[in-house]
Coordinates of C-alpha atoms and ligand atoms in Angstrom, one line a residue:
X26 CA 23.7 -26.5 -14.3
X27 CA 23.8 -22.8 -14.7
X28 CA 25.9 -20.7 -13.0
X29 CA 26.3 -16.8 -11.8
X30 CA 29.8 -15.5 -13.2
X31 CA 30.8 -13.3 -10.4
X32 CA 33.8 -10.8 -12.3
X33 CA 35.8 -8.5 -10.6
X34 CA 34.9 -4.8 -11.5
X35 CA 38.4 -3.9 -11.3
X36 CA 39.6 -5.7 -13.8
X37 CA 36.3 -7.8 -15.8
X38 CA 38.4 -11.1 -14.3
X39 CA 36.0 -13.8 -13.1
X40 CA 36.1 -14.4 -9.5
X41 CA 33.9 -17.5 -8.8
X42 CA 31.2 -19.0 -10.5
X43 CA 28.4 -20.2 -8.3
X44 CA 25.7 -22.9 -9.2
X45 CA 22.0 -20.7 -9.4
X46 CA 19.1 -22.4 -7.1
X47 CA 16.4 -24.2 -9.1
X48 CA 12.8 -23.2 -8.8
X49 CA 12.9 -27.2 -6.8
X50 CA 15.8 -25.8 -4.5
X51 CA 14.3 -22.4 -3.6
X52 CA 10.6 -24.1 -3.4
X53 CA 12.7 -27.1 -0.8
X54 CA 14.2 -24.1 1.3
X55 CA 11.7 -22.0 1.8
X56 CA 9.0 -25.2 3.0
X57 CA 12.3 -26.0 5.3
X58 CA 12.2 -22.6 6.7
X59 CA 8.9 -22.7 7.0
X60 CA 8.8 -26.3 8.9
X61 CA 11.8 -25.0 11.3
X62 CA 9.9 -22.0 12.0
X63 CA 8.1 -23.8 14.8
X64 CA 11.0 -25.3 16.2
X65 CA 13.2 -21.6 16.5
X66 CA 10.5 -19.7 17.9
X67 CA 10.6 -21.8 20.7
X68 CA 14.3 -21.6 21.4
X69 CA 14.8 -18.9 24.0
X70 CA 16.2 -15.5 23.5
X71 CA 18.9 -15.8 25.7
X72 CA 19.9 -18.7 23.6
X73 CA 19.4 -16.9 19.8
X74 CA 21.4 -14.3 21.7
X75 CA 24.1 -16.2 22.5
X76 CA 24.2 -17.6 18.6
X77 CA 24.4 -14.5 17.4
X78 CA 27.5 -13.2 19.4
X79 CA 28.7 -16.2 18.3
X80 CA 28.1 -15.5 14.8
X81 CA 29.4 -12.3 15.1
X82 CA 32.6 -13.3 16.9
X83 CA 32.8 -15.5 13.6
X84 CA 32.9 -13.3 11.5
X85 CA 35.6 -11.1 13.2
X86 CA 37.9 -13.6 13.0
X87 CA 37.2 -14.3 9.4
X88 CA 37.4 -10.4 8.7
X89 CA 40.4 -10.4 6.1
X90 CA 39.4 -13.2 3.9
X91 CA 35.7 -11.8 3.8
X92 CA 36.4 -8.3 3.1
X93 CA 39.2 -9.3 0.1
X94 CA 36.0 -11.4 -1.4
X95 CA 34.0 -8.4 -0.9
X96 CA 36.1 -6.1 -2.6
X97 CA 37.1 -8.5 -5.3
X98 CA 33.6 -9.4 -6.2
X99 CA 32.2 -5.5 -5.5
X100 CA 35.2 -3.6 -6.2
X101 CA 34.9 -0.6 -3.5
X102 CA 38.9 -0.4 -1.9
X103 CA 39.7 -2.6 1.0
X104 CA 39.7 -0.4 3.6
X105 CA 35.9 0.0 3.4
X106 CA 35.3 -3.9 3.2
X107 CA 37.0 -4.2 6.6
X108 CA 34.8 -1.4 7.6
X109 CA 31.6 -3.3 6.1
X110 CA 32.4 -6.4 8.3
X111 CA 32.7 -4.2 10.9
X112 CA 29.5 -2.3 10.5
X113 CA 27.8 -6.1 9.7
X114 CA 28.9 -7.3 12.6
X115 CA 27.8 -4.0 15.0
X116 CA 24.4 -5.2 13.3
X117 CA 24.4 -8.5 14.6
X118 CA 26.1 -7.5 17.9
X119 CA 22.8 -4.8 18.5
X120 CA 20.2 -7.3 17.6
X121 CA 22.2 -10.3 20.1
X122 CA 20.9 -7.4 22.9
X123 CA 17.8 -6.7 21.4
X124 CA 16.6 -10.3 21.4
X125 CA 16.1 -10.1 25.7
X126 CA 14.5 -7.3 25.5
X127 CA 11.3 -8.3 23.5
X128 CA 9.0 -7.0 26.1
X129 CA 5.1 -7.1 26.7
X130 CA 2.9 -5.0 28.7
X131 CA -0.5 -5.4 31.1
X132 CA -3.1 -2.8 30.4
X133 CA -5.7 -1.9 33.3
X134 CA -8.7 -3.7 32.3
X135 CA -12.8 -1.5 32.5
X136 CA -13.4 -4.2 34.8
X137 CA -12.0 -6.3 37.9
X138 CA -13.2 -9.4 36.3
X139 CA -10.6 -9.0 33.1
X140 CA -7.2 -8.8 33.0
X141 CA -5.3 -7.9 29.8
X142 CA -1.7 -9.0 28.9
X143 CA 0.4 -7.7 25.6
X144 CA 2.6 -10.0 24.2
X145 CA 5.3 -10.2 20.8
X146 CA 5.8 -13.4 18.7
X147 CA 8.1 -14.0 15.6
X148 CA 6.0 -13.3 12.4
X149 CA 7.2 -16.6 10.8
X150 CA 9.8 -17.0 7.8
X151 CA 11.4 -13.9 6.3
X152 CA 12.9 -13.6 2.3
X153 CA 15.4 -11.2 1.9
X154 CA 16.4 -9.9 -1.1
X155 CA 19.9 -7.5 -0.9
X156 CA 21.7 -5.3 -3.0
X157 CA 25.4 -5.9 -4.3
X158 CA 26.5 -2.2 -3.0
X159 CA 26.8 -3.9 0.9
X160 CA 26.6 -7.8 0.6
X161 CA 27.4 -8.0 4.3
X162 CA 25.9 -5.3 6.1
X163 CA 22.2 -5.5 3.9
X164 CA 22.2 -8.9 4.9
X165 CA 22.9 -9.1 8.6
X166 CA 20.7 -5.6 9.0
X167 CA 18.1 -8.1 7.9
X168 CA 18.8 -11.6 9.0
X169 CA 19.9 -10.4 13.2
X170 CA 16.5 -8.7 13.7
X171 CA 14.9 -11.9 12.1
X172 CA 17.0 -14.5 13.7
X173 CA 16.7 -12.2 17.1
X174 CA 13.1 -12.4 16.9
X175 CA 12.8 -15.5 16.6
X176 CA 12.1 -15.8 12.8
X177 CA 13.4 -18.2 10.3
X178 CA 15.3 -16.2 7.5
X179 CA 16.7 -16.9 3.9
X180 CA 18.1 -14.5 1.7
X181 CA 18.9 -14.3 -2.3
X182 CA 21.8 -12.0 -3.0
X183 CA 22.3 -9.5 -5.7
X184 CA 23.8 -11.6 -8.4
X185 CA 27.1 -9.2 -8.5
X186 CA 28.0 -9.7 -5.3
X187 CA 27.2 -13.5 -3.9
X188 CA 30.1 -14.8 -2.5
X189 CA 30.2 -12.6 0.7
X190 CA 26.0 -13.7 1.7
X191 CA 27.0 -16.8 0.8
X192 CA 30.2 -17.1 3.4
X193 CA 28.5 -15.2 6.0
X194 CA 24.9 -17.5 6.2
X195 CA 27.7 -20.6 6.4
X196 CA 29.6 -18.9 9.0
X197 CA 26.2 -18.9 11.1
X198 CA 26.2 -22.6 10.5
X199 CA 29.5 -23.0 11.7
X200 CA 28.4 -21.8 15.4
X201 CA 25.3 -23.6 15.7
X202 CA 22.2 -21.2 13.9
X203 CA 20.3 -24.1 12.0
X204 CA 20.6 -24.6 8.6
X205 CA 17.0 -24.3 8.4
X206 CA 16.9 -20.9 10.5
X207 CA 19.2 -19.5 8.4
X208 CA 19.6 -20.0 4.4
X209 CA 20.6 -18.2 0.9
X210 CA 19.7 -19.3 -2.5
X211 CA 21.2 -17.9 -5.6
X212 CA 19.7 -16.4 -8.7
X213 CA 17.8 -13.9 -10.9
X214 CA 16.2 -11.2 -8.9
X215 CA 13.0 -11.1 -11.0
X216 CA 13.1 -14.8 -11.0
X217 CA 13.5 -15.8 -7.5
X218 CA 11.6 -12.7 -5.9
X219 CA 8.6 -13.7 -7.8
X220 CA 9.0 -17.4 -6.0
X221 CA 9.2 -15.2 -2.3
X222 CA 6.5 -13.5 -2.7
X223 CA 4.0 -15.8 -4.2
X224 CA 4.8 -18.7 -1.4
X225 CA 2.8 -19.0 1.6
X226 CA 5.4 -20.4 3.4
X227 CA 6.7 -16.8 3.0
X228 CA 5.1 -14.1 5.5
X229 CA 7.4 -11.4 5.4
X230 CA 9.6 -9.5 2.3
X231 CA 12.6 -7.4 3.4
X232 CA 14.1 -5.8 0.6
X233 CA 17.0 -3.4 -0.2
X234 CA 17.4 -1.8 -3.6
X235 CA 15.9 0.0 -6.2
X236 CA 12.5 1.8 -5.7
X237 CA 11.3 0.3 -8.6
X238 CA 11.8 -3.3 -7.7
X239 CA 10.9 -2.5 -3.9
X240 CA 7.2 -1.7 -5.6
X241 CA 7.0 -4.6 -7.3
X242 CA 7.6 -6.6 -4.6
X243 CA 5.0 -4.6 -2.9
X244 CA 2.6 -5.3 -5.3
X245 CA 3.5 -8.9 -5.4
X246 CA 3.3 -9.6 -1.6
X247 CA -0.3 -8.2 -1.8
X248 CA -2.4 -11.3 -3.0
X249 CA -1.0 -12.9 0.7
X250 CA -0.9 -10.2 2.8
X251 CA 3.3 -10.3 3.6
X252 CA 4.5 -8.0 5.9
X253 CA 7.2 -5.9 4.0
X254 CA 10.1 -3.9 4.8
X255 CA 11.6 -1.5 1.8
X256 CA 14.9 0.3 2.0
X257 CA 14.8 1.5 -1.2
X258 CA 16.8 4.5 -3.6
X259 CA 18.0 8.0 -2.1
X260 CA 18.4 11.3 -3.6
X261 CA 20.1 13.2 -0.7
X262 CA 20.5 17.2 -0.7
X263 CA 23.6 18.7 1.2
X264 CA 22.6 21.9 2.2
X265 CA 25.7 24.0 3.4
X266 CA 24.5 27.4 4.9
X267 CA 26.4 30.8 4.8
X268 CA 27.7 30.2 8.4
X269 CA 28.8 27.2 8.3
X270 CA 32.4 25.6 9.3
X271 CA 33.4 25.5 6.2
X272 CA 36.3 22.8 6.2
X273 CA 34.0 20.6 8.2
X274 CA 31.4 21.1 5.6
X275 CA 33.9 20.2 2.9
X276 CA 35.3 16.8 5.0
X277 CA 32.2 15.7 4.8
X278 CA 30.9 16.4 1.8
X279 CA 34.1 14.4 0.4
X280 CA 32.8 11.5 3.1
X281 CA 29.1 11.5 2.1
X282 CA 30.0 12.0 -1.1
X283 CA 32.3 9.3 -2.4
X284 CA 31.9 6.7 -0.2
X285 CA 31.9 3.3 -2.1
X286 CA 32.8 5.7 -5.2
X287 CA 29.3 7.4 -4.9
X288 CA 27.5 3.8 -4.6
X289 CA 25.7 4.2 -1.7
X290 CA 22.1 4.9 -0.8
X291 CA 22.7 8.1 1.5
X292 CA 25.4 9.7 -0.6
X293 CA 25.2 13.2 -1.5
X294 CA 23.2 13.8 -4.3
X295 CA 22.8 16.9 -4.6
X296 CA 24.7 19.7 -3.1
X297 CA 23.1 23.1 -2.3
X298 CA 25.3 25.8 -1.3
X299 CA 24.6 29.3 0.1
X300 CA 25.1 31.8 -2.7
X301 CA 27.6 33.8 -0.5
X302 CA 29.8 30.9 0.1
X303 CA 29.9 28.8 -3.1
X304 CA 33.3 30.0 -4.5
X305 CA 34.9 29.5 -1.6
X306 CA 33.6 25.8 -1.1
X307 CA 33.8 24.9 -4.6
X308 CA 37.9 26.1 -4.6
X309 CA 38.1 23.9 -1.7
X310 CA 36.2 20.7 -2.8
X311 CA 38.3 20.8 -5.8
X312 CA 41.5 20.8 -4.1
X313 CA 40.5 17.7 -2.0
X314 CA 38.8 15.7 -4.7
X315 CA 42.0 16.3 -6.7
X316 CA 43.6 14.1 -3.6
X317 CA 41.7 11.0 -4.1
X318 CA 43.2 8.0 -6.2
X319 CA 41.4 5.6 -8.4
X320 CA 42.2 2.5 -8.5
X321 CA 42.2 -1.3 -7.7
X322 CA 40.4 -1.5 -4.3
X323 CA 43.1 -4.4 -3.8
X324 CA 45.9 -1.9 -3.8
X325 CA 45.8 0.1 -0.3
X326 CA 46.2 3.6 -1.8
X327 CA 43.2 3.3 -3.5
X328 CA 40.4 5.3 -2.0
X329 CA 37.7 5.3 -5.5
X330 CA 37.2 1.9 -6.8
X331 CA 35.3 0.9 -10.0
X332 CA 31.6 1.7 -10.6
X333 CA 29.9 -2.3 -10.6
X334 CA 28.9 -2.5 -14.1
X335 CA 28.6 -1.3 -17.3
X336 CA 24.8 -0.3 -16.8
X337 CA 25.6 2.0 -13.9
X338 CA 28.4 3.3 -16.1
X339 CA 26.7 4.5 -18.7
X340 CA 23.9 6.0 -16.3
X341 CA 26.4 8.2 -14.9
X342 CA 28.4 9.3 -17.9
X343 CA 24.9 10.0 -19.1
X344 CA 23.6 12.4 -16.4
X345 CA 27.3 14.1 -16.8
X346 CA 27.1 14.5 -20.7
X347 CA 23.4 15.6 -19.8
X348 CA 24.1 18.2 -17.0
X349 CA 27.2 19.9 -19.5
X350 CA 24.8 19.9 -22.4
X351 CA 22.2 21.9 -20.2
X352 CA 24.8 24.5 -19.1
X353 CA 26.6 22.8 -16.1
X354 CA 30.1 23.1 -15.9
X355 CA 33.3 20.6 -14.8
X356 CA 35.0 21.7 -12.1
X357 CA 37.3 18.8 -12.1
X358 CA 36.9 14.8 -12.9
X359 CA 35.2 13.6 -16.4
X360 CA 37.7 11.3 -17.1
X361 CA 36.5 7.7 -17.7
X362 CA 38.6 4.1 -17.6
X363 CA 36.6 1.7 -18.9
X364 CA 36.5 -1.0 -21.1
X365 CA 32.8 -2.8 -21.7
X366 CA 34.7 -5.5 -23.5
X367 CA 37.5 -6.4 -20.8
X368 CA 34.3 -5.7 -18.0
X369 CA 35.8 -2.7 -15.8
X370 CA 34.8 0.7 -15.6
X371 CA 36.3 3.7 -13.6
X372 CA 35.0 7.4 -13.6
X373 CA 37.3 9.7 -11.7
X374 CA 35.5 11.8 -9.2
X375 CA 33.9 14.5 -11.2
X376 CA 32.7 17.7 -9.8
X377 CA 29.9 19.7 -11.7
X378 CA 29.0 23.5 -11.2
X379 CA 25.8 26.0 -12.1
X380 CA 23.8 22.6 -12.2
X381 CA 19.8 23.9 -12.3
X382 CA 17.4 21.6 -11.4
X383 CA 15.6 20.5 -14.7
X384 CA 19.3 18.6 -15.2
X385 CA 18.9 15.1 -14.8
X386 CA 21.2 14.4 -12.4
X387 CA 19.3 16.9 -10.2
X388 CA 16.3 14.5 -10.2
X389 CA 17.8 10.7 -11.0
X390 CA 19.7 9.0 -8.1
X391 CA 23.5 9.0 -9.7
X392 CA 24.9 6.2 -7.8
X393 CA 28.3 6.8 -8.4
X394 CA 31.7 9.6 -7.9
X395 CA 29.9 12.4 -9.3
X396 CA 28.9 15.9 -7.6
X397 CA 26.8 18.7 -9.0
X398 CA 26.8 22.1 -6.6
X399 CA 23.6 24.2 -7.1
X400 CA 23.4 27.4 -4.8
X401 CA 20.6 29.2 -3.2
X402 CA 19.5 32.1 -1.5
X403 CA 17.6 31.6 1.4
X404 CA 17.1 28.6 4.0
X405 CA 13.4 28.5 2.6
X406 CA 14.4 28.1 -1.2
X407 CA 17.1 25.5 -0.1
X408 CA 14.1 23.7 2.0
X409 CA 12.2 23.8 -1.7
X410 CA 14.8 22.7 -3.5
X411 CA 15.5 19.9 -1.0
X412 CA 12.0 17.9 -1.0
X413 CA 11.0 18.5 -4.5
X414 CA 12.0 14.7 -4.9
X415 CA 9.9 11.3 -4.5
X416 CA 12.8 10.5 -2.2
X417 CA 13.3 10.8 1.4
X418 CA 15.8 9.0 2.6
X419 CA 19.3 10.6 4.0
X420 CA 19.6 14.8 3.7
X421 CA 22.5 17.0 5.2
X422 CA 22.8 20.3 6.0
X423 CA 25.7 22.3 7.6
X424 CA 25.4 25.2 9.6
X425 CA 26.4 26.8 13.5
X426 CA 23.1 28.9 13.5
X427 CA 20.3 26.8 16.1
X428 CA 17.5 28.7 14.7
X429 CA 18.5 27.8 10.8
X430 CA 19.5 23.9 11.9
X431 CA 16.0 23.3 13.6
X432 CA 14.3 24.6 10.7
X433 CA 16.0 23.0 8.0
X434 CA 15.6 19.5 10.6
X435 CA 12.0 20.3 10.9
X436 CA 11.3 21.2 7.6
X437 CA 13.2 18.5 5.7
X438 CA 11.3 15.2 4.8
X439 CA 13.8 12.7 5.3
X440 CA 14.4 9.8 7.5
X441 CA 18.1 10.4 8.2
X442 CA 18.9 13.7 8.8
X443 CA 22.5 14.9 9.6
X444 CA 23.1 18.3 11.2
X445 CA 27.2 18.7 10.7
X446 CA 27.4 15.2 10.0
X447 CA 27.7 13.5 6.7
X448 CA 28.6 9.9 8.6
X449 CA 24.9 9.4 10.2
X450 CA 25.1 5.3 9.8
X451 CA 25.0 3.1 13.1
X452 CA 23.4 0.5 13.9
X453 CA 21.8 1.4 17.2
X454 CA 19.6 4.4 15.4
X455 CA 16.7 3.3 12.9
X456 CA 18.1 3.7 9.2
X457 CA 15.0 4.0 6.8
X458 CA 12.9 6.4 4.5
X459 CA 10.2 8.5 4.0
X460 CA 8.1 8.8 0.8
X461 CA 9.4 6.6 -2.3
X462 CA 12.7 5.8 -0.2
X463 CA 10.8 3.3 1.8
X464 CA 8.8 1.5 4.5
X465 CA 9.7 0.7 8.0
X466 CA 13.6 1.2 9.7
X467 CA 16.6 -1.0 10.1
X468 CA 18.7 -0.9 13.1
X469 CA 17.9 0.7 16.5
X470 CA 15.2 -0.3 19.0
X471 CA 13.0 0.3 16.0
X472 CA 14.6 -2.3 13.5
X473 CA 13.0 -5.4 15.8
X474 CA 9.2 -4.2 15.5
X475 CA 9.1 -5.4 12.0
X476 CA 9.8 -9.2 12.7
X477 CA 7.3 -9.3 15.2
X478 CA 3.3 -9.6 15.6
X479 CA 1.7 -7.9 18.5
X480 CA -1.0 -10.1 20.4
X481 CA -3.2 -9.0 23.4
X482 CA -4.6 -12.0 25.9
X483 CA -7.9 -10.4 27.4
X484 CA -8.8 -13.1 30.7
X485 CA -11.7 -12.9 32.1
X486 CA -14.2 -14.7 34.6
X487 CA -12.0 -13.1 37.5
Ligands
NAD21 N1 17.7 2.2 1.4 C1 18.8 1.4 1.6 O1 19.2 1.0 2.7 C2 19.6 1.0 0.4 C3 20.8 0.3 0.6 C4 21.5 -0.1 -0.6 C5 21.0 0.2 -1.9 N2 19.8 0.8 -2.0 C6 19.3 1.1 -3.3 O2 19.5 0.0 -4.2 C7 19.8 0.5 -5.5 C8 21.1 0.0 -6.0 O3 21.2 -1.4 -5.8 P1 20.9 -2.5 -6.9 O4 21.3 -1.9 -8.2 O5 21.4 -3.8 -6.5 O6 19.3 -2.5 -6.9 P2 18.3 -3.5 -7.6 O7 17.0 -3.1 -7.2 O8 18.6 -3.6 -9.1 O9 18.7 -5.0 -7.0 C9 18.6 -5.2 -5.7 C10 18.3 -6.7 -5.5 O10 17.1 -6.9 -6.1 C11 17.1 -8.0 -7.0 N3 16.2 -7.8 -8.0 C12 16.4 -7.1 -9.2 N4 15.2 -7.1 -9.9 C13 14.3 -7.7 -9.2 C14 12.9 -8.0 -9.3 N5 12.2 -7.6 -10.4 N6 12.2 -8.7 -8.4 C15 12.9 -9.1 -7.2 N7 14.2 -8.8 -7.0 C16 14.9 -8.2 -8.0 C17 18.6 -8.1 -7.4 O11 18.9 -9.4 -7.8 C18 19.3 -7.7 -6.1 O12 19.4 -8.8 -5.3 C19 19.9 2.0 -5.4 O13 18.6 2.6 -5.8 C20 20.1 2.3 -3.9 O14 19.7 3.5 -3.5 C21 19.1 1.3 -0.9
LIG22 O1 23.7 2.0 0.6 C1 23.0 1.9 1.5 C2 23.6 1.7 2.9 O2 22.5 1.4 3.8 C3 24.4 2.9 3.3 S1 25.0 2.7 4.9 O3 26.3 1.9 4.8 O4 24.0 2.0 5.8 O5 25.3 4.1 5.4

């Protein structure tokens, strides 16, 4: 039997091994999905409601054990794998709502001999495919909609970070969601993703990760006609104006910025900073970066944890060796712990100044502790510099001037904005992208549509 060797980032230790699904296993789940299908839609929501509070509730009490798996297996510190399970659970906890409120509509008929009556029904069985960078939240962002909508769900998880899916889908057994309703297989993205989208038991794809991948899958899904959700890669400016607060600029910038040591979708990419105010906020982000500790994200002082793997290593010390070569300069950071052969590799927080844009950094999503200051002069040139990526997922821009913050919100293609706020995440709004960052949104009122077909009953005869 062959297994996924799940190793701690931290140190290259092996965590777990777990047993990889067999063409048979995933081809057995996803016709039992399918099969169960007709027997969840007909539960009531009321009742899938009350399953997922009682997942949720679950998973709460479970929220020490999980988040030390999730930090072992991903590396990012502790502190924000109890916040993870936290922001899973708000997830879960939204969509237990959202299930009862699944609403129809009448719509005045030309005639009074016809009546017409809007109605919502589950689409059918959902494959999820999630990235290692959240294991908990990218999974229940997915399966609560689907389970709330009356859909049956399985998901494969990244193959870094499997343990976490794997103890949240049997936690959801535990309280009574079906096996059936709710499953996870193991394995090769390419592999098992190719299995999802050519099966017709399969009618909808929701994927998190890489643009790349999220087209393939699109193209894959198109020979039977899958609905598909993509939250694919970022490439976030943070514009700070000349007026704005300027500590507030810089706490955030540190929050949006080095978050999961850089790993996450809506960091800061790419900061652009008024030309009148750059020394000043490059003094200050230097002092405060020179504050955080690298580390083990078992030990609690640690607030930068490992990059996952020696791939995303070498992406990153590449974009730095890149940017200095093409005139950038260190502010602070550039220091690297790593060692391919033990498996673990640290870059400190490194801060990069006069970055110009034909850098690559400037262009390729980093994904991890690095951050390259640019300046400009007007709101219009930062607007330029700001969507001249296929991305358009988060952007942030800091300033106390109404007339410049409704510009820059309605000139900047993005599908999370955040005006004096580098912390936009919450599961009641609808997290997605524009452009090559995505299709459809996750979370809010929005997040539910997706699961759902929309059928009208046109009577007549009256
Ligand atoms: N928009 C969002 O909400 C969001 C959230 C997290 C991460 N991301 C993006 O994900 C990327 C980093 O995560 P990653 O490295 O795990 O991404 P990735 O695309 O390499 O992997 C994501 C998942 O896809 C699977 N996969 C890999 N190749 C595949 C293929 N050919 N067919 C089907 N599945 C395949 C992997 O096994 C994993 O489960 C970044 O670009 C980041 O921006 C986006
Ligand atoms: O990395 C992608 C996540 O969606 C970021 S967040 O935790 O939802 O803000």
């Amino acid at each position: 039997m062959s297994t996924i060797k799940v190793t701690n980032p931290a140190t290259g230790e092996l965590v777990q091994e777990v047993p990889v699904s067999t063409e048979e296993e995933v081809q057995e789940a996803l016709q039992k999905g399918y099969e169960y299908f007709q027997t969840w839609k007909q539960v009531n929501a009321h009742e899938r409601s009350s399953l997922l509070k009682a997942w949720s509730a679950r998973i709460q009490e479970e929220k020490e054990g999980i988040a030390k798996v999730m930090t072992l297996e991903s590396g990012k510190p502790l502190k924000e794998s109890l916040g993870e399970v936290d922001y899973a659970t708000s997830y879960i906890d939204w969509y237990a709502e959202e299930a009862k409120r699944i609403y129809g509509r009448t719509i005045p008929a030309h005639t009074e001999a016809k009546r017409i009556i809007v109605s919502h029904q589950p689409v059918g069985l959902v494959a999820a495919i999630t990235p290692w960078n959240f294991p908990a939240a990218m999974m229940t962002r997915k399966a609560a909609p689907a389970l709330a909508a009356g859909c049956t769900f399985i998901v494969k998880p990244a193959e870094e970070t499997p343990l976490t899916t794997i103890r949240l889908v049997e936690l959801a057994h535990e309280v009574g969601i079906p096996e059936a309703a709710a499953q996870c297989v193991n394995g090769q993205g390419k592999k098992i993703g190719k299995l999802f989208t050519d099966s017709d038991y399969v009618r909808k794809i929701t994927f998190t990760g890489s643009t790349p991948v999220g087209k393939q899958l699109m193209k894959n899904s198109a020979d039977t006609v899958k609905h598909v959700s993509m939250e694919l890669g970022g490439h976030a400016p943070f514009i700070v104006a000349a007026d704005a607060d300027l500590d507030l600029a810089v706490q955030h910038v540190m929050a949006a910025k080095f978050r999961n040591a850089g790993q996450t979708c809506i960091c800061a990419n790419r900061v652009l900073v008024q030309e009148s105010l750059a020394d000043k906020f490059i003094h200050k982000v230097k002092e405060e970066v020179a504050t955080l500790r690298v580390g083990n994200g078992l030990e609690k002082e640690t607030q930068i944890g490992p990059v996952i793997n020696g791939k995303s290593f070498d992406k990153i010390v590449n974009q730095i060796q890149d940017a200095t070569e093409k005139g950038a300069q260190v502010v602070c950071g550039k220091e690297f712990n790593a060692n391919p052969n033990q498996g673990y590799f640290f870059i400190h927080p490194t801060v990069l100044m006069n970055v110009s844009e034909e850098m690559t950094i400037m262009k390729e999503e980093t994904f991890g502790p690095v951050l390259p200051i640019t300046t400009f002069t007007n709101v219009e040139e930062a607007v330029q510099i700001a969507n001249s990526t296929p991305f358009g997922l988060a952007a942030y821009y800091f300033t106390n001037d109404y007339r410049v913050g409704t510009y820059l919100h309605d000139q900047l293609d993005f599908g999370i904005v955040g005006w004096n706020d580098g912390a936009p995440s919450a599961a009641h709004a609808p997290f997605g992208g524009m452009k090559e960052s995505g299709l459809g949104r996750e979370g809010g009122i929005e997040g539910l549509d997706p699961y759902l077909e929309t059928k009208y009953l046109s009577i007549g005869g009256f």
